[in-house]
Amino acid sequence: MQRALVTLTPPESKRLIAKAVVALDEVQYALKHGFVYIATGTTAAYIAEEILGERIEKEKWTVGVISKGRTCVTPKETWPKHLVLYKGKPFEGEPIEALKEMGPDDVFIKGANAIDVNWNVAVFAAAPDGGTIGRTFGWTITKGVLTITPISLEKLVPTPVEYSAKITGIHSFDWGTGLYAALVPIPHAIPITEVEAYDILANVDAIPIAAGGAGGAEGSVTLVLEGDDEDMEKAKEITKQIKGEPYLKPYTENCEKCPFAKICGIGSGAF
């Protein structure tokens, strides 16, 4: 039996989680026999890279994003199309057509903004139609599509997401530091955090014991790993592979020209 102390920065966690999601039997089956639908989001972009085997501009995979101390949205012209694969190849139709065909043997992957202590997850939605989750939720939950939510423990919150959903909404706030949004629970999602990732990839236990940092380690998660010698050696190699994963470039530029600048208070001296 071995024990290790590991600290992961947010990009390192994203890479670890991405590798674990792709390694899941259900995902591998869907890649060979059915649909894998990857909605936009930074962690999802890492998953796309792992599946495609090539680097992509992950920064452009953001739509709604928390950046520069604000909840905001990236320019619409930069929004990518959701990546939909059928039997491992790009699906030729529109994403909505794939949703109509998907079922329990297919996989829908969507990142989130919060995971509570009961491992319930939720995602921000700022568009009146509910954004990605609003447009896909009905299809995935009613048809029993396997929904996977890759999410780092940097997003662990003490407040139950069910309660958070009741106190948020795009018309619920009188002021704030960014674009107003609702927190929407995804009750049928299976979250994959660093804990599940180490179990999937190396069959070792990962126990979160600390979080945060400074000097480039902000948002980090610190874990104790425990397992048999052989499994822990595998965990060590995986950790070596992901350590040093670079941070993404700034998500937003020219904030003053953004159509939401007035709402955010940019340039007004409010914040």
XYZ file of C-alpha atoms in Angstrom:
271
model
C 0.000 0.000 0.000
C 1.278 3.461 -0.948
C 0.118 6.971 -0.168
C 0.910 10.174 -2.087
C 0.193 13.900 -1.757
C -0.732 15.538 -5.066
C -1.669 19.119 -5.942
C -3.294 19.793 -9.299
C -3.821 23.181 -10.904
C -7.124 23.742 -12.760
C -5.695 22.909 -16.218
C -4.000 19.817 -14.829
C -7.312 18.707 -13.325
C -9.092 19.311 -16.619
C -6.578 17.168 -18.488
C -6.835 14.382 -15.888
C -10.627 14.421 -15.965
C -10.657 14.464 -19.769
C -8.482 11.353 -19.935
C -10.774 9.596 -17.474
C -13.973 10.473 -19.337
C -12.575 9.141 -22.612
C -11.442 5.952 -20.859
C -14.961 5.141 -19.624
C -16.395 1.959 -21.135
C -19.629 3.751 -21.985
C -17.786 6.458 -23.905
C -15.622 3.943 -25.752
C -18.730 1.969 -26.706
C -20.517 5.084 -27.977
C -17.451 6.114 -29.988
C -17.571 2.763 -31.780
C -21.318 2.208 -32.104
C -23.249 5.444 -31.589
C -23.236 9.130 -30.747
C -20.918 11.139 -28.529
C -22.167 14.714 -28.182
C -19.698 17.168 -26.604
C -21.200 20.539 -25.699
C -18.957 23.586 -25.464
C -16.970 24.381 -22.329
C -13.314 24.439 -21.370
C -13.173 21.017 -19.712
C -15.156 19.576 -22.627
C -12.524 21.011 -24.962
C -9.881 18.887 -23.256
C -12.105 15.863 -23.831
C -12.418 16.772 -27.509
C -8.632 16.915 -27.735
C -8.253 13.512 -26.126
C -10.761 11.960 -28.542
C -9.537 13.717 -31.680
C -5.876 13.244 -30.817
C -5.032 16.813 -31.769
C -4.736 20.234 -30.195
C -7.661 22.633 -30.609
C -8.181 26.267 -29.615
C -9.733 25.475 -26.249
C -10.190 29.154 -25.390
C -12.776 29.388 -28.172
C -14.818 26.623 -26.550
C -16.182 29.069 -24.021
C -19.508 30.796 -24.433
C -20.600 31.739 -20.947
C -17.496 32.084 -18.796
C -16.246 33.458 -15.499
C -13.259 35.627 -16.380
C -11.557 38.760 -15.072
C -13.589 38.520 -11.885
C -16.943 38.602 -13.669
C -19.597 36.316 -15.049
C -19.609 37.086 -18.738
C -19.941 35.725 -22.267
C -17.468 35.545 -25.128
C -18.139 37.215 -28.500
C -20.747 35.292 -30.460
C -18.597 35.175 -33.571
C -16.078 33.024 -31.679
C -18.579 30.415 -30.501
C -17.755 26.944 -31.845
C -20.264 24.393 -33.019
C -20.847 21.540 -30.603
C -18.722 18.514 -31.472
C -20.947 15.572 -32.368
C -19.414 12.256 -33.366
C -21.203 9.245 -34.822
C -19.232 6.029 -34.689
C -16.152 8.114 -34.057
C -16.595 10.365 -37.097
C -17.961 13.937 -37.251
C -21.741 13.889 -37.567
C -22.762 15.579 -40.808
C -26.111 16.926 -39.631
C -26.984 19.637 -37.141
C -26.553 18.875 -33.421
C -30.324 18.937 -32.883
C -30.700 16.120 -35.410
C -28.268 14.019 -33.406
C -30.236 14.672 -30.208
C -33.365 13.382 -31.919
C -31.624 10.099 -32.718
C -29.719 9.565 -29.465
C -30.677 7.010 -26.808
C -29.376 5.166 -23.714
C -26.299 3.790 -25.501
C -25.179 7.273 -26.524
C -23.284 9.856 -24.489
C -23.877 13.557 -23.890
C -20.996 15.474 -22.262
C -21.548 18.876 -20.645
C -19.370 20.715 -18.131
C -20.796 22.626 -15.183
C -20.131 25.505 -12.785
C -20.944 23.919 -9.447
C -20.853 20.585 -7.659
C -22.227 20.400 -4.137
C -21.278 18.133 -1.244
C -23.818 15.542 -2.393
C -22.221 15.431 -5.857
C -25.139 17.212 -7.525
C -24.081 19.455 -10.386
C -25.430 22.630 -11.968
C -24.494 24.962 -14.796
C -24.971 28.686 -15.362
C -27.445 29.751 -18.045
C -27.724 33.404 -19.054
C -29.726 33.145 -22.288
C -33.522 33.460 -22.008
C -33.957 30.047 -23.646
C -31.658 28.410 -21.105
C -28.645 28.207 -23.391
C -27.113 24.824 -24.116
C -28.655 23.069 -21.142
C -32.075 24.557 -21.901
C -31.982 23.349 -25.489
C -30.657 19.853 -24.749
C -32.048 18.913 -21.323
C -35.399 17.615 -22.545
C -33.877 15.406 -25.203
C -31.265 13.825 -22.931
C -33.379 13.226 -19.834
C -36.505 11.896 -21.541
C -34.592 9.570 -23.853
C -32.265 8.265 -21.157
C -29.095 9.502 -22.823
C -26.068 8.963 -20.576
C -25.109 12.458 -19.438
C -21.585 12.926 -18.138
C -20.457 16.110 -16.417
C -16.691 16.571 -16.198
C -16.064 18.973 -13.317
C -13.103 19.802 -11.101
C -13.396 20.025 -7.337
C -12.294 23.637 -7.631
C -16.030 24.127 -8.293
C -17.138 22.409 -5.087
C -19.685 24.569 -3.239
C -21.253 24.159 0.229
C -24.698 25.298 -0.889
C -26.989 22.605 -2.360
C -27.467 23.369 -6.038
C -31.212 22.785 -5.659
C -31.357 25.803 -3.342
C -29.035 27.864 -5.547
C -31.409 27.316 -8.453
C -34.209 28.940 -6.431
C -32.299 32.147 -5.746
C -30.791 32.770 -9.187
C -32.141 33.883 -12.544
C -31.415 36.477 -15.200
C -34.104 38.782 -13.766
C -33.429 38.010 -10.094
C -30.696 40.520 -9.290
C -30.581 44.233 -8.574
C -26.844 44.574 -9.141
C -23.776 42.419 -9.557
C -20.289 41.975 -10.966
C -21.103 40.573 -14.363
C -23.750 39.078 -16.585
C -26.774 37.819 -14.657
C -27.444 34.090 -14.894
C -29.454 31.233 -13.437
C -27.831 28.163 -11.924
C -29.555 25.169 -13.513
C -29.232 21.716 -11.880
C -28.532 18.710 -14.101
C -30.149 15.974 -11.990
C -29.437 13.083 -14.354
C -25.741 13.879 -14.786
C -22.907 11.617 -13.697
C -20.112 13.882 -12.424
C -16.496 12.977 -13.086
C -14.151 14.844 -10.732
C -10.521 14.230 -9.825
C -11.784 11.588 -7.382
C -13.488 9.513 -10.079
C -10.674 10.215 -12.551
C -7.962 8.606 -10.442
C -10.259 5.654 -9.763
C -11.037 5.181 -13.461
C -7.466 5.586 -14.686
C -5.475 3.950 -11.894
C -7.886 2.219 -9.491
C -6.673 4.331 -6.562
C -8.576 6.327 -3.975
C -8.284 10.116 -4.156
C -9.244 12.030 -1.022
C -9.574 15.839 -1.356
C -7.913 17.501 1.641
C -7.235 21.122 0.605
C -7.909 23.675 -2.109
C -6.594 26.971 -3.407
C -3.159 28.472 -3.764
C -1.192 31.470 -5.014
C 1.468 32.367 -7.549
C -0.098 30.390 -10.356
C -1.736 27.771 -8.168
C -5.032 29.585 -7.644
C -7.952 27.182 -7.870
C -5.773 24.163 -7.165
C -6.976 20.970 -5.535
C -4.783 18.949 -3.187
C -5.456 15.228 -2.821
C -4.160 12.241 -0.915
C -3.865 9.185 -3.159
C -3.995 5.701 -1.688
C -3.729 2.305 -3.327
C -1.787 -0.863 -3.983
C 1.802 -0.472 -5.127
C 1.132 -1.328 -8.774
C -1.899 0.941 -9.035
C -0.082 3.790 -7.307
C 2.782 3.511 -9.779
C 0.208 3.923 -12.549
C -1.224 6.953 -10.715
C 2.285 8.397 -10.493
C 2.808 8.073 -14.244
C -0.564 9.665 -14.989
C 0.251 12.537 -12.635
C 3.595 13.062 -14.366
C 1.812 13.226 -17.734
C -0.575 15.978 -16.684
C 1.723 18.088 -14.499
C 2.707 21.295 -16.250
C -0.463 21.514 -18.352
C -0.509 25.210 -19.371
C -3.213 27.648 -18.381
C -5.569 28.840 -21.074
C -5.140 32.333 -22.453
C -7.505 35.096 -21.273
C -11.052 34.333 -22.335
C -12.159 37.865 -23.045
C -10.613 40.898 -24.689
C -11.810 44.438 -25.376
C -14.350 44.220 -22.570
C -15.281 47.881 -23.002
C -16.663 47.080 -26.468
C -18.729 44.131 -25.265
C -22.518 44.578 -25.619
C -22.863 43.484 -21.983
C -20.333 46.009 -20.660
C -23.030 48.215 -19.147
C -24.526 45.292 -17.217
C -21.094 44.267 -15.950
C -20.283 47.767 -14.807
C -17.151 47.916 -16.946
C -15.976 51.468 -17.372
C -18.647 52.846 -15.049
C -16.498 52.850 -11.939
C -19.111 50.735 -10.166
C -16.698 47.878 -9.460
